[in-house]
Short mmCIF file of C-alpha atoms in Angstrom, two decimals:
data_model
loop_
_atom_site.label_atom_id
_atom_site.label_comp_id
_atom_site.label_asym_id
_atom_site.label_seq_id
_atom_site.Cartn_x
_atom_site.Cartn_y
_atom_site.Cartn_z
CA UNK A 1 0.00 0.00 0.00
CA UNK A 2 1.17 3.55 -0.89
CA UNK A 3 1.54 6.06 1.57
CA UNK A 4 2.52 9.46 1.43
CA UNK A 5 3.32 12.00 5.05
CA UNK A 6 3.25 15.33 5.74
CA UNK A 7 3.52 17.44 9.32
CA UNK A 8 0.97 20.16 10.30
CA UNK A 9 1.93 22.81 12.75
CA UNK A 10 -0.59 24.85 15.48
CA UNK A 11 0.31 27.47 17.91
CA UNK A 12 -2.59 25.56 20.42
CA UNK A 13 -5.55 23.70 20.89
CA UNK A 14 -8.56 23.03 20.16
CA UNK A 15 -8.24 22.62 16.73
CA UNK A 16 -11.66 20.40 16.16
CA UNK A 17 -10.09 17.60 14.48
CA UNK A 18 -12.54 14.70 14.93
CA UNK A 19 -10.25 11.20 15.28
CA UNK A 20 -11.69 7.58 15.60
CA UNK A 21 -10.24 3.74 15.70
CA UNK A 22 -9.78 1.43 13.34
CA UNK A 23 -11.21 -2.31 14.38
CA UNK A 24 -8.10 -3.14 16.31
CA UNK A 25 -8.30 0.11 18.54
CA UNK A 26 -4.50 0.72 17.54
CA UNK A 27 -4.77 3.51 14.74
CA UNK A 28 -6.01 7.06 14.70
CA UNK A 29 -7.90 7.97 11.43
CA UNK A 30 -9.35 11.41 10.78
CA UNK A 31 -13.25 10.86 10.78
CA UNK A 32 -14.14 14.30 10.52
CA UNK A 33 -13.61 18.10 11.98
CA UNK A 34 -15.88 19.46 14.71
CA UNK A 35 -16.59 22.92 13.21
CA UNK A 36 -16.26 24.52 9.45
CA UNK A 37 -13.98 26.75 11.01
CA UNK A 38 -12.19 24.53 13.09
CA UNK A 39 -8.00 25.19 13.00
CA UNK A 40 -7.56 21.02 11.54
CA UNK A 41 -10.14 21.79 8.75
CA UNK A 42 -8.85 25.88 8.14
CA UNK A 43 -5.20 24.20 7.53
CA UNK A 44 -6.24 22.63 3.75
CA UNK A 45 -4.12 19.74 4.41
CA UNK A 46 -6.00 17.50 6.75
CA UNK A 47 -8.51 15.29 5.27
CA UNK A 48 -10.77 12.40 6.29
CA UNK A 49 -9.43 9.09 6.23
CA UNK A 50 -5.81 10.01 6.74
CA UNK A 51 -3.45 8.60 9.66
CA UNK A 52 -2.86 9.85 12.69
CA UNK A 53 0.97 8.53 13.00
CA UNK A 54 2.93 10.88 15.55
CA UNK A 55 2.28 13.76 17.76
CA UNK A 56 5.09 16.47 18.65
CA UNK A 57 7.55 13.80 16.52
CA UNK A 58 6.21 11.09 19.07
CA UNK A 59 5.08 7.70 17.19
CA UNK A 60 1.76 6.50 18.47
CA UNK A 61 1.28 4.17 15.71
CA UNK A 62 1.57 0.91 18.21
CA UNK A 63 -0.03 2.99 21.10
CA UNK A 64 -3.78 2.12 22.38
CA UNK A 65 -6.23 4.61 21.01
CA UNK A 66 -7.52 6.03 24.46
CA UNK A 67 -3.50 6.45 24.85
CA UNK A 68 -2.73 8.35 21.86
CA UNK A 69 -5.82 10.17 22.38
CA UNK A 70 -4.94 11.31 25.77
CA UNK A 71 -1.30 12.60 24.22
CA UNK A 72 -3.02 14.59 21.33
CA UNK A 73 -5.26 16.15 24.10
CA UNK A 74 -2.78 16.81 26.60
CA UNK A 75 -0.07 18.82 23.99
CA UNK A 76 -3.03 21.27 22.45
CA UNK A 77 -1.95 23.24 25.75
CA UNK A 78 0.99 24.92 23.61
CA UNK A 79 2.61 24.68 20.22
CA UNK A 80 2.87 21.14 18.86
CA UNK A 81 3.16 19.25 15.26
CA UNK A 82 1.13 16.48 13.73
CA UNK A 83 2.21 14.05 11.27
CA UNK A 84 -0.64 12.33 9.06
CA UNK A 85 -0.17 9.31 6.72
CA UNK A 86 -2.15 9.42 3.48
CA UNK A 87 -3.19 5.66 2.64
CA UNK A 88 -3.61 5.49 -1.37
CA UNK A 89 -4.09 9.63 -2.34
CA UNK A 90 -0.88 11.65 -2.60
CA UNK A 91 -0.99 14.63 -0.19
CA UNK A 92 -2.32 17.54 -1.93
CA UNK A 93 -0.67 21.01 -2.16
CA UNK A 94 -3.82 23.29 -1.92
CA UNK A 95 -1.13 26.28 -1.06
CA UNK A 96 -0.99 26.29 -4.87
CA UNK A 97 -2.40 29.50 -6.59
CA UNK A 98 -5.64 28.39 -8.20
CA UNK A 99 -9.28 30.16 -8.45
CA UNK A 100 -10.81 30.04 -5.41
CA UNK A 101 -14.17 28.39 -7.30
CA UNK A 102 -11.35 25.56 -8.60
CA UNK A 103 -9.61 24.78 -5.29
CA UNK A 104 -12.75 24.47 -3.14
CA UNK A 105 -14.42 22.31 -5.94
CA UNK A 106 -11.06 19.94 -6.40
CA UNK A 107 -10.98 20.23 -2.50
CA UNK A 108 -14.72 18.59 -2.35
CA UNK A 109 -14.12 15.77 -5.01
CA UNK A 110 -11.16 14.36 -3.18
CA UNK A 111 -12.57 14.52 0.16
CA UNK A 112 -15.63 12.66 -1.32
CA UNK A 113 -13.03 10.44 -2.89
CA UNK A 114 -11.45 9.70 0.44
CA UNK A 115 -14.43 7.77 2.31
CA UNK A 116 -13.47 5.04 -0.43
CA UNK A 117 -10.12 4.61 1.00
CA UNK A 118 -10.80 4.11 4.64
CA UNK A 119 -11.75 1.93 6.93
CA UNK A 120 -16.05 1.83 7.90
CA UNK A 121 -16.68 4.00 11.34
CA UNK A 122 -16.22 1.22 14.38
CA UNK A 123 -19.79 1.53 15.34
CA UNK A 124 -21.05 0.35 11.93
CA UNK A 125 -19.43 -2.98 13.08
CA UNK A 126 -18.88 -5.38 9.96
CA UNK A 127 -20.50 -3.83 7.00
CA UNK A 128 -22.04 -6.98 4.46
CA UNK A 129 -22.70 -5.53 0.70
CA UNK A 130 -23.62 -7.39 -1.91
CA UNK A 131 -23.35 -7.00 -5.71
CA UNK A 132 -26.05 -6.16 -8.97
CA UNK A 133 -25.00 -7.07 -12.28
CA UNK A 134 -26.75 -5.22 -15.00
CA UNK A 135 -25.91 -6.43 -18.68
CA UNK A 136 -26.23 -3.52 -21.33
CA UNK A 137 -25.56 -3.44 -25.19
CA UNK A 138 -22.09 -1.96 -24.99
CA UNK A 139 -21.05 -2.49 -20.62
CA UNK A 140 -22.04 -4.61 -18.20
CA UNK A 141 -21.73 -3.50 -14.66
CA UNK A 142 -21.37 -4.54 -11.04
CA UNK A 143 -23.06 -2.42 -8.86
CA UNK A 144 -22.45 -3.05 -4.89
CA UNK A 145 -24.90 -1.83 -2.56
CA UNK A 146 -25.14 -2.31 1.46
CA UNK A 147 -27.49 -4.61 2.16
CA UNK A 148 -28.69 -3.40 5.66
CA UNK A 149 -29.69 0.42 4.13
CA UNK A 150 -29.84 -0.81 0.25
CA UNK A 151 -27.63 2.29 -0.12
CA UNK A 152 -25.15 2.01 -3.72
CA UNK A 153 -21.80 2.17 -2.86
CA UNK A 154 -19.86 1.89 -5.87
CA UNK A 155 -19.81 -0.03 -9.77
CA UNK A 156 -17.05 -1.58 -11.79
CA UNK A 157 -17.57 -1.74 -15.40
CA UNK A 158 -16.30 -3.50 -18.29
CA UNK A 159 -17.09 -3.75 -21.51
CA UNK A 160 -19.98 -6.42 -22.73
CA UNK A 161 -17.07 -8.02 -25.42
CA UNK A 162 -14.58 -8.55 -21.83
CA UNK A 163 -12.09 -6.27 -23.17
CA UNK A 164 -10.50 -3.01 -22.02
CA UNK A 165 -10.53 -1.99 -18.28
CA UNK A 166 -12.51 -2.56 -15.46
CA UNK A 167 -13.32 0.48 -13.76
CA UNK A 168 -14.52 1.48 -10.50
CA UNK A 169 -16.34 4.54 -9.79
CA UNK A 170 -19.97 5.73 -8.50
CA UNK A 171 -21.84 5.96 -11.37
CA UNK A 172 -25.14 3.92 -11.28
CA UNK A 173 -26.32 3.60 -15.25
CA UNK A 174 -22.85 2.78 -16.74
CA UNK A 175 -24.12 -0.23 -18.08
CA UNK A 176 -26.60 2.14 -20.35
CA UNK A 177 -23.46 4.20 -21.48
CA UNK A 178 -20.23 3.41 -23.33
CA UNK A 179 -17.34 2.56 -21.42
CA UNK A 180 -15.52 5.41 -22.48
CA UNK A 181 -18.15 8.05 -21.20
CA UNK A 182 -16.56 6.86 -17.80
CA UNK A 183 -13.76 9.93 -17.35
CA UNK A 184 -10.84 8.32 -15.99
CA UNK A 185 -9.15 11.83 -14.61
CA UNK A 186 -7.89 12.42 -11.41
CA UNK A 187 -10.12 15.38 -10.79
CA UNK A 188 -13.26 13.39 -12.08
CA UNK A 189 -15.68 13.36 -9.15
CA UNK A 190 -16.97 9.75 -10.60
CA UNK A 191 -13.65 8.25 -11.25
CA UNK A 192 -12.27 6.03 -7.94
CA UNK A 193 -9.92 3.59 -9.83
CA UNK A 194 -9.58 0.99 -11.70
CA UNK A 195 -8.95 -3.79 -10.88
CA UNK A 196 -6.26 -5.26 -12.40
CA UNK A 197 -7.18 -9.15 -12.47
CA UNK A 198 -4.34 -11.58 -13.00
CA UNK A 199 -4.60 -14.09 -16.05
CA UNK A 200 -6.94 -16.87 -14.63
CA UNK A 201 -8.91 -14.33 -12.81
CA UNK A 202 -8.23 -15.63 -9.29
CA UNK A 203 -6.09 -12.46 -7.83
CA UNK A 204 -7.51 -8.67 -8.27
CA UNK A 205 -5.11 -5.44 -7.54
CA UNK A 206 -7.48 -2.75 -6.61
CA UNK A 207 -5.61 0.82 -8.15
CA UNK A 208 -6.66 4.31 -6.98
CA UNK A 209 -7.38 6.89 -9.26
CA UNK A 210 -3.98 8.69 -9.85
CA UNK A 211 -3.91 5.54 -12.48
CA UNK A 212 -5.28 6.21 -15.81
CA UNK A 213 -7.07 2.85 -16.07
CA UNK A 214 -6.95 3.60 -20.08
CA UNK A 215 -2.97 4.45 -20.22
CA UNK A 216 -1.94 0.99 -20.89
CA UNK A 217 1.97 2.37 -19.75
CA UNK A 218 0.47 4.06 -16.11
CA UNK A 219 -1.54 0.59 -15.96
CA UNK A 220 1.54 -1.68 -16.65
CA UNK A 221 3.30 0.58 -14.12
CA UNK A 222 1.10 -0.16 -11.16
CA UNK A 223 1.07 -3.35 -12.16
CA UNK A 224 4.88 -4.15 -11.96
CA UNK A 225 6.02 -1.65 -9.18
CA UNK A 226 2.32 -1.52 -6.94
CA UNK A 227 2.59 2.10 -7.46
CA UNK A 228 -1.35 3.56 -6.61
CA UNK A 229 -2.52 0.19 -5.22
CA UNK A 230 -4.73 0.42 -2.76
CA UNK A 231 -5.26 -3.28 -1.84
CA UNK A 232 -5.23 -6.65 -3.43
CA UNK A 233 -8.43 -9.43 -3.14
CA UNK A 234 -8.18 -13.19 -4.31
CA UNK A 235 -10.88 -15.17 -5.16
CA UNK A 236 -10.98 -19.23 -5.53
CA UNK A 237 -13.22 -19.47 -8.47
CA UNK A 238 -13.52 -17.77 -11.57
CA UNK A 239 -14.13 -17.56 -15.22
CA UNK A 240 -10.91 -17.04 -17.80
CA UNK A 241 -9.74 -13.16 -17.27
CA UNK A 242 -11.40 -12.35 -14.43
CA UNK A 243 -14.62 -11.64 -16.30
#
């Protein structure tokens, strides 16, 4: 899994950053902010689903989660630095000079992206989905839904003949489109990725969406060096090319 880090600085506390566990109750993830105008949100770097890994250059990534908690509360007194792992999305510099209509709208699509990437909120407990396959003329699609709300998640598409890429993003008609009306640009609020299936179909690589899942050279990339790859799933059973 790809990770990139970066340290924020604040003078003191509060700064209404909103942190929960992961299943284990060892890892701090950023649910949230307490507050549009909360310091953690008003910095532009912070974003949901990133790591908690050290506070004032101390690691808490093996510490309890009441522990690190009570450190991150306990140093808001004066000056003190976070450090945040990004799991799968590349830290992004909003300090960059861009319209303000631009920034806030890129801002929104990759925070939206970033629920996609994280773990499910611990009291949601184990989360059971299950998947929809609609056949169309040109795509057929695989649309996974929760089954306790019914709520759709997410699709993968391919095309009908089994060739090109399978993509995964959150559109819910793809399978009355053409593939290729399925923009595969980083800044595409639809666009979360794309699965890379080994030969016989048994293994999947799951790559984020700083892959162009039509580039065949950025696809062969992540391929052979994991670059973007958010996780990797095997399955005992399938047909030829993981179709």
């Amino acid at each position: 899994t790809n990770e990139s880090f970066y340290t924020v600085s604040f003078s003191k506390g509060p700064i209404g950053l909103r942190l929960e566990s992961d299943y284990y109750g060892s890892v701090a993830i950023v649910r949230g902010f307490f507050g549009q105008d909360s310091l953690a949100k008003s910095s532009g770097c912070i974003s949901p689903g990133d790591r908690l890994t050290h506070i004032n250059g101390f690691d808490i990534q093996n510490a309890p989660f009441d522990h690190a908690l009570d450190i991150f509360r306990a140093v808001q007194r004066d000056p003190f630095d976070l450090k945040f792992a990004r799991r799968g999305i590349e830290h992004i510099d909003w300090s960059k000079k861009l319209n303000g209509g631009i920034q806030e709208a890129r801002r929104a699509i990759y925070e939206a992206k970033a629920k996609f990437f994280s773990a499910p909120r611990m009291e949601d407990g184990m989360v059971y989905c299950s998947l929809t396959r609609n056949r169309g003329r040109n795509v057929n699609a695989f649309n996974l839904h929760r089954d306790d709300t019914g709520e759709f998640l997410l699709a993968c598409s391919v095309q009908a003949d089994g060739t090109g890429p399978m993509i995964l993003h959150t559109q819910k008609d793809s399978h009355l489109r053409n593939l290729k009306d399925i923009v595969t640009a980083q800044d595409n609020a639809s666009y979360l990725g794309c699965i890379i299936p080994n030969f016989v179909g048994t293994e999947f690589r799951v790559i984020d969406f700083r892959t162009n899942a039509w580039d065949s050279s950025e696809v062969e990339l992540s391929e052979e060096t994991g670059l973007n790859e958010v996780c990797a799933m095997s399955y005992e059973k399938a047909s030829s090319m993981g179709r």
